[in-house]
Amino acid sequence: MKLKFSARKLAFGVVAFSLSGTVLASDFTAPEMTANQPGFNAAANAAMYAGRGMIGVVTYGNYHIRGVDANGQNVPSDLTLQVLLGTLHYNTDLKLFGGHYSFGATLVSGGLYPGGSERDMNDRLLDVSRNPWVTPIKLNWTLGEDWHIAANYTFRLGQTAGNTNTDKTYDIHQLGGQATWNINDHWQANFASSLEYRTKDLRTGRDMKPGTIGYFEGSLHHKFDNGMSLGGYAYHVRHLTDDKGLNDLGQQLGRYRSQLTGVGLEYTTPIEAIDSTLSVRLFTEPSRTNHMHGVRAFISVARKF
């Protein structure tokens, strides 16, 4: 059993924007935290079906952030986004359109923490997300002996009363696809792409409309005979449409789109004592436009029941 079977929903993220030189109010958009975290969707065995049963995953994530925030202000140099995620995902024997059907959900807790503080930047604890991420449908297909593909739909409902930095005040809908190519007994390539659509701000009197985001990811892993794997990973995230309306400070959105490119490593190993799999991912983000950046680290433990 490998982590990635449910990792599509295991995620958190910040998309905010930075621009060197003169800062204009319209250069920046509102930040978001999404379940479509870069660095998960093309992980080892991304599209492979794990067989019937329940899969549980616990993930800790830490994102040390640099750059400027959504309003063009420099963020504290010691700011980190920390989260704890719990996912349950059930694989069935049912087939739809020739693919194995599965479904699941993820709960997220955590926040944006200045260094040395026990409370997040909104002076609250464990307040990244109140509503769960839900995947009502995921389908996995096997093509021949070497190729596996998967597709999924995931959503999260927004809050009509909340803070856009933590409790997202718009609904999010995601369509995603993954592919795994077992090149030979020791090498595997994984690919993923997803589209994220956000609705208009649900709060009364607000007209903010976040843009649509595209995610493009790939990895190449070497598999060892003892069950371990080590691989390189790359992702690219970009705005496909402009943000619109006004943010919470009354600033006009939509002048600039953002993009972000990250590279990193993934290491996986079986933990035989508890019949689980450990996954460690580490990424840096050397290329960006109008976007926060930093170092992302994830530690996940997954078990099939």
Tab-separated table of C-alpha atoms in Angstrom:
chain	number	residue	atom	x	y	z
A	1	MET	CA	0.000	0.000	0.000
A	2	LYS	CA	1.313	3.415	-0.916
A	3	LEU	CA	0.445	6.891	0.324
A	4	LYS	CA	-0.704	8.422	-2.926
A	5	PHE	CA	-3.958	6.485	-3.230
A	6	SER	CA	-5.679	9.145	-1.154
A	7	ALA	CA	-3.177	11.956	-1.276
A	8	ARG	CA	-5.157	13.901	-3.895
A	9	LYS	CA	-7.140	15.435	-1.088
A	10	LEU	CA	-4.347	15.705	1.464
A	11	ALA	CA	-3.336	19.180	1.131
A	12	PHE	CA	-3.069	22.714	2.147
A	13	GLY	CA	-1.593	25.726	0.371
A	14	VAL	CA	-1.286	29.435	0.121
A	15	VAL	CA	-1.564	31.314	-3.136
A	16	ALA	CA	-0.710	34.959	-2.600
A	17	PHE	CA	1.215	37.384	-4.696
A	18	SER	CA	4.461	39.360	-4.810
A	19	LEU	CA	5.929	41.861	-7.258
A	20	SER	CA	9.354	43.455	-7.164
A	21	GLY	CA	9.527	47.182	-7.631
A	22	THR	CA	6.533	49.487	-7.245
A	23	VAL	CA	3.578	48.005	-5.352
A	24	LEU	CA	0.122	48.843	-6.642
A	25	ALA	CA	-3.100	47.942	-4.843
A	26	SER	CA	-4.387	46.071	-7.872
A	27	ASP	CA	-1.262	43.902	-8.165
A	28	PHE	CA	-2.331	41.440	-5.486
A	29	THR	CA	-5.196	39.084	-4.853
A	30	ALA	CA	-6.692	37.445	-1.803
A	31	PRO	CA	-4.803	34.387	-0.462
A	32	GLU	CA	-6.321	30.940	-0.548
A	33	MET	CA	-5.750	27.624	1.138
A	34	THR	CA	-6.571	24.688	-1.064
A	35	ALA	CA	-6.728	20.917	-0.841
A	36	ASN	CA	-4.828	20.726	-4.091
A	37	GLN	CA	-1.439	21.203	-2.499
A	38	PRO	CA	1.464	21.103	-4.989
A	39	GLY	CA	3.688	18.123	-4.296
A	40	PHE	CA	1.002	15.501	-3.707
A	41	ASN	CA	-0.774	14.686	-6.941
A	42	ALA	CA	2.138	13.096	-8.847
A	43	ALA	CA	3.611	11.236	-5.886
A	44	ALA	CA	4.740	7.601	-6.047
A	45	ASN	CA	2.018	5.260	-7.398
A	46	ALA	CA	-0.182	8.283	-8.100
A	47	ALA	CA	-2.801	6.507	-10.220
A	48	MET	CA	-2.518	2.889	-9.036
A	49	TYR	CA	-5.525	1.171	-7.451
A	50	ALA	CA	-4.747	-0.219	-3.976
A	51	GLY	CA	-7.509	-2.804	-3.906
A	52	ARG	CA	-10.719	-2.868	-1.891
A	53	GLY	CA	-10.548	-1.442	1.624
A	54	MET	CA	-10.254	1.674	3.769
A	55	ILE	CA	-7.110	3.787	3.600
A	56	GLY	CA	-6.248	6.164	6.425
A	57	VAL	CA	-3.564	8.842	6.162
A	58	VAL	CA	-2.192	11.368	8.647
A	59	THR	CA	-0.037	14.195	7.272
A	60	TYR	CA	1.916	16.986	8.944
A	61	GLY	CA	2.880	19.913	6.723
A	62	ASN	CA	5.126	22.921	7.270
A	63	TYR	CA	5.462	25.764	4.740
A	64	HIS	CA	8.050	28.444	5.582
A	65	ILE	CA	6.886	31.470	3.598
A	66	ARG	CA	8.746	34.422	2.113
A	67	GLY	CA	7.721	37.267	-0.170
A	68	VAL	CA	4.735	39.589	0.195
A	69	ASP	CA	1.186	38.950	1.320
A	70	ALA	CA	-2.058	39.432	-0.582
A	71	ASN	CA	-1.976	43.204	-0.080
A	72	GLY	CA	1.610	43.746	-1.161
A	73	GLN	CA	3.049	43.862	2.362
A	74	ASN	CA	6.170	41.944	3.339
A	75	VAL	CA	5.333	38.895	5.417
A	76	PRO	CA	7.274	38.244	8.651
A	77	SER	CA	10.488	36.395	7.876
A	78	ASP	CA	9.605	33.752	10.470
A	79	LEU	CA	6.067	33.057	9.207
A	80	THR	CA	5.085	29.415	8.709
A	81	LEU	CA	1.915	27.653	7.644
A	82	GLN	CA	1.510	24.492	9.726
A	83	VAL	CA	-1.226	21.922	9.266
A	84	LEU	CA	-2.314	18.496	10.384
A	85	LEU	CA	-4.484	16.554	7.946
A	86	GLY	CA	-6.480	13.385	8.410
A	87	THR	CA	-7.958	11.463	5.473
A	88	LEU	CA	-10.165	8.405	5.143
A	89	HIS	CA	-10.613	7.012	1.643
A	90	TYR	CA	-12.565	3.870	0.742
A	91	ASN	CA	-11.825	1.770	-2.339
A	92	THR	CA	-14.785	-0.297	-3.546
A	93	ASP	CA	-15.142	-3.246	-5.907
A	94	LEU	CA	-17.697	-1.284	-7.913
A	95	LYS	CA	-16.726	-0.293	-11.440
A	96	LEU	CA	-17.960	2.793	-13.291
A	97	PHE	CA	-17.006	3.376	-16.930
A	98	GLY	CA	-14.551	0.516	-16.548
A	99	GLY	CA	-12.700	2.100	-13.603
A	100	HIS	CA	-12.608	1.168	-9.912
A	101	TYR	CA	-14.763	3.573	-7.870
A	102	SER	CA	-13.594	5.096	-4.564
A	103	PHE	CA	-14.504	8.049	-2.348
A	104	GLY	CA	-13.181	9.908	0.704
A	105	ALA	CA	-12.785	13.084	2.734
A	106	THR	CA	-10.060	15.098	4.481
A	107	LEU	CA	-10.145	17.244	7.631
A	108	VAL	CA	-7.568	20.029	8.034
A	109	SER	CA	-6.428	21.911	11.132
A	110	GLY	CA	-3.623	24.412	11.667
A	111	GLY	CA	-2.827	28.029	10.864
A	112	LEU	CA	-0.369	30.751	9.845
A	113	TYR	CA	2.037	31.108	12.774
A	114	PRO	CA	4.629	33.828	13.433
A	115	GLY	CA	7.789	32.387	14.959
A	116	GLY	CA	7.533	31.541	18.649
A	117	SER	CA	3.768	32.101	18.754
A	118	GLU	CA	1.235	29.483	19.841
A	119	ARG	CA	-1.549	31.323	17.996
A	120	ASP	CA	-1.976	31.966	14.312
A	121	MET	CA	-1.990	35.397	12.665
A	122	ASN	CA	-5.706	35.751	13.392
A	123	ASP	CA	-5.041	35.087	17.110
A	124	ARG	CA	-6.766	31.727	16.938
A	125	LEU	CA	-5.692	28.112	17.269
A	126	LEU	CA	-6.245	25.279	14.780
A	127	ASP	CA	-8.267	27.368	12.367
A	128	VAL	CA	-7.163	26.727	8.798
A	129	SER	CA	-10.387	25.117	7.674
A	130	ARG	CA	-13.778	24.422	9.221
A	131	ASN	CA	-15.269	22.454	6.358
A	132	PRO	CA	-13.878	19.120	5.096
A	133	TRP	CA	-12.604	18.440	1.604
A	134	VAL	CA	-14.789	15.767	0.011
A	135	THR	CA	-14.070	13.538	-2.979
A	136	PRO	CA	-17.385	11.871	-3.891
A	137	ILE	CA	-15.879	10.116	-6.895
A	138	LYS	CA	-12.475	8.855	-7.954
A	139	LEU	CA	-11.949	6.274	-10.716
A	140	ASN	CA	-8.830	4.183	-11.376
A	141	TRP	CA	-8.105	2.308	-14.615
A	142	THR	CA	-5.303	-0.113	-15.559
A	143	LEU	CA	-4.069	0.031	-19.161
A	144	GLY	CA	-2.033	-3.021	-20.039
A	145	GLU	CA	0.736	-3.993	-17.624
A	146	ASP	CA	2.573	-0.706	-17.301
A	147	TRP	CA	0.096	2.210	-17.307
A	148	HIS	CA	-2.442	3.297	-14.698
A	149	ILE	CA	-4.675	6.380	-14.884
A	150	ALA	CA	-7.118	8.002	-12.472
A	151	ALA	CA	-9.606	10.874	-12.416
A	152	ASN	CA	-11.412	12.569	-9.535
A	153	TYR	CA	-13.771	15.353	-8.504
A	154	THR	CA	-13.192	17.120	-5.155
A	155	PHE	CA	-15.018	20.022	-3.529
A	156	ARG	CA	-15.032	22.124	-0.386
A	157	LEU	CA	-17.907	24.370	0.668
A	158	GLY	CA	-17.045	27.879	1.838
A	159	GLN	CA	-18.082	29.857	4.882
A	160	THR	CA	-20.677	32.641	4.653
A	161	ALA	CA	-19.101	34.186	7.763
A	162	GLY	CA	-15.366	33.764	7.982
A	163	ASN	CA	-11.896	35.109	7.297
A	164	THR	CA	-10.594	34.586	3.764
A	165	ASN	CA	-7.108	33.926	5.173
A	166	THR	CA	-8.307	30.815	7.011
A	167	ASP	CA	-11.999	29.962	6.558
A	168	LYS	CA	-12.439	30.240	2.818
A	169	THR	CA	-15.528	32.257	1.985
A	170	TYR	CA	-16.114	30.702	-1.439
A	171	ASP	CA	-16.845	27.179	-2.669
A	172	ILE	CA	-14.027	25.304	-4.423
A	173	HIS	CA	-14.479	22.652	-7.124
A	174	GLN	CA	-11.598	20.610	-8.542
A	175	LEU	CA	-11.259	18.202	-11.472
A	176	GLY	CA	-8.066	16.175	-11.519
A	177	GLY	CA	-6.289	13.433	-13.416
A	178	GLN	CA	-3.227	11.312	-12.624
A	179	ALA	CA	-1.113	8.780	-14.540
A	180	THR	CA	1.516	6.242	-13.461
A	181	TRP	CA	3.965	4.569	-15.846
A	182	ASN	CA	5.953	1.625	-14.488
A	183	ILE	CA	8.881	1.911	-16.861
A	184	ASN	CA	10.520	-1.275	-15.527
A	185	ASP	CA	10.999	-3.057	-12.211
A	186	HIS	CA	13.020	-0.178	-10.749
A	187	TRP	CA	11.787	3.034	-12.372
A	188	GLN	CA	8.389	4.729	-12.272
A	189	ALA	CA	7.103	8.041	-13.697
A	190	ASN	CA	4.018	9.867	-12.414
A	191	PHE	CA	2.075	12.756	-13.916
A	192	ALA	CA	-0.858	14.870	-12.697
A	193	SER	CA	-2.907	17.877	-13.736
A	194	SER	CA	-5.922	19.519	-12.137
A	195	LEU	CA	-8.225	22.479	-12.582
A	196	GLU	CA	-9.556	24.420	-9.599
A	197	TYR	CA	-12.637	26.642	-9.894
A	198	ARG	CA	-13.685	28.998	-7.053
A	199	THR	CA	-17.096	30.608	-6.771
A	200	LYS	CA	-17.833	34.226	-5.921
A	201	ASP	CA	-17.423	35.288	-2.268
A	202	LEU	CA	-20.413	33.963	-0.312
A	203	ARG	CA	-20.486	36.819	2.211
A	204	THR	CA	-23.213	39.455	1.921
A	205	GLY	CA	-22.021	42.612	0.202
A	206	ARG	CA	-18.764	41.082	-1.117
A	207	ASP	CA	-17.961	40.844	-4.812
A	208	MET	CA	-14.564	39.106	-4.741
A	209	LYS	CA	-14.352	36.348	-7.385
A	210	PRO	CA	-11.107	34.330	-7.249
A	211	GLY	CA	-9.688	33.151	-10.545
A	212	THR	CA	-9.300	29.597	-11.825
A	213	ILE	CA	-6.033	27.814	-10.997
A	214	GLY	CA	-4.177	25.125	-12.965
A	215	TYR	CA	-1.784	22.587	-11.404
A	216	PHE	CA	0.787	20.584	-13.412
A	217	GLU	CA	3.041	18.031	-11.702
A	218	GLY	CA	5.465	15.212	-12.471
A	219	SER	CA	7.906	12.879	-10.733
A	220	LEU	CA	10.440	10.146	-11.512
A	221	HIS	CA	11.142	7.503	-8.854
A	222	HIS	CA	13.675	4.746	-8.397
A	223	LYS	CA	12.184	1.742	-6.583
A	224	PHE	CA	14.473	-0.407	-4.438
A	225	ASP	CA	14.087	-4.123	-3.800
A	226	ASN	CA	13.358	-3.514	-0.091
A	227	GLY	CA	10.216	-1.486	-0.885
A	228	MET	CA	11.768	1.973	-0.540
A	229	SER	CA	11.649	4.571	-3.295
A	230	LEU	CA	13.432	7.876	-3.943
A	231	GLY	CA	12.474	10.349	-6.616
A	232	GLY	CA	12.693	13.832	-8.047
A	233	TYR	CA	9.567	15.973	-8.280
A	234	ALA	CA	8.521	19.186	-10.057
A	235	TYR	CA	5.310	21.232	-10.073
A	236	HIS	CA	3.956	24.359	-11.695
A	237	VAL	CA	0.919	26.324	-10.458
A	238	ARG	CA	-0.589	29.260	-12.324
A	239	HIS	CA	-3.648	31.488	-12.570
A	240	LEU	CA	-5.623	30.676	-15.706
A	241	THR	CA	-8.149	33.518	-15.259
A	242	ASP	CA	-8.005	36.824	-13.398
A	243	ASP	CA	-9.293	37.412	-9.900
A	244	LYS	CA	-12.136	39.944	-9.933
A	245	GLY	CA	-13.854	42.364	-7.571
A	246	LEU	CA	-12.525	43.866	-4.330
A	247	ASN	CA	-10.589	42.242	-1.510
A	248	ASP	CA	-11.304	42.838	2.187
A	249	LEU	CA	-9.335	46.120	2.122
A	250	GLY	CA	-11.363	47.424	-0.798
A	251	GLN	CA	-8.543	46.990	-3.295
A	252	GLN	CA	-9.389	46.135	-6.902
A	253	LEU	CA	-8.244	42.651	-7.932
A	254	GLY	CA	-7.302	41.234	-11.295
A	255	ARG	CA	-4.397	43.227	-12.700
A	256	TYR	CA	-1.843	40.450	-12.453
A	257	ARG	CA	-1.941	36.658	-12.487
A	258	SER	CA	0.445	34.513	-10.478
A	259	GLN	CA	2.568	31.471	-11.183
A	260	LEU	CA	4.890	29.303	-9.117
A	261	THR	CA	7.368	26.525	-9.919
A	262	GLY	CA	8.763	24.134	-7.339
A	263	VAL	CA	11.255	21.265	-7.346
A	264	GLY	CA	12.028	18.688	-4.708
A	265	LEU	CA	12.393	15.100	-3.554
A	266	GLU	CA	10.095	12.345	-2.312
A	267	TYR	CA	11.206	9.397	-0.173
A	268	THR	CA	8.918	6.499	0.744
A	269	THR	CA	9.524	3.431	2.871
A	270	PRO	CA	7.377	0.670	4.359
A	271	ILE	CA	6.963	0.530	8.150
A	272	GLU	CA	6.454	-3.170	8.670
A	273	ALA	CA	5.866	-2.938	12.434
A	274	ILE	CA	2.564	-1.098	11.890
A	275	ASP	CA	1.879	-2.301	8.334
A	276	SER	CA	2.064	1.264	6.998
A	277	THR	CA	3.937	3.461	4.550
A	278	LEU	CA	5.963	6.564	5.428
A	279	SER	CA	6.355	9.351	2.873
A	280	VAL	CA	8.609	12.405	3.240
A	281	ARG	CA	8.521	15.260	0.729
A	282	LEU	CA	10.660	18.401	0.618
A	283	PHE	CA	10.322	21.214	-1.939
A	284	THR	CA	11.810	24.590	-2.716
A	285	GLU	CA	10.316	27.153	-5.125
A	286	PRO	CA	13.008	28.850	-7.225
A	287	SER	CA	10.722	30.463	-9.826
A	288	ARG	CA	7.612	32.600	-9.174
A	289	THR	CA	5.721	35.644	-10.381
A	290	ASN	CA	3.349	37.615	-8.122
A	291	HIS	CA	3.407	34.742	-5.648
A	292	MET	CA	4.614	33.920	-2.158
A	293	HIS	CA	7.296	31.237	-2.090
A	294	GLY	CA	9.282	29.205	0.372
A	295	VAL	CA	10.167	25.692	1.504
A	296	ARG	CA	7.432	23.051	1.861
A	297	ALA	CA	7.889	19.872	3.907
A	298	PHE	CA	5.424	17.012	4.411
A	299	ILE	CA	5.529	13.845	6.503
A	300	SER	CA	2.750	11.302	5.948
A	301	VAL	CA	1.884	7.899	7.349
A	302	ALA	CA	-0.679	5.800	5.466
A	303	ARG	CA	-2.283	2.465	6.313
A	304	LYS	CA	-4.772	0.267	4.532
A	305	PHE	CA	-7.382	-1.462	6.711
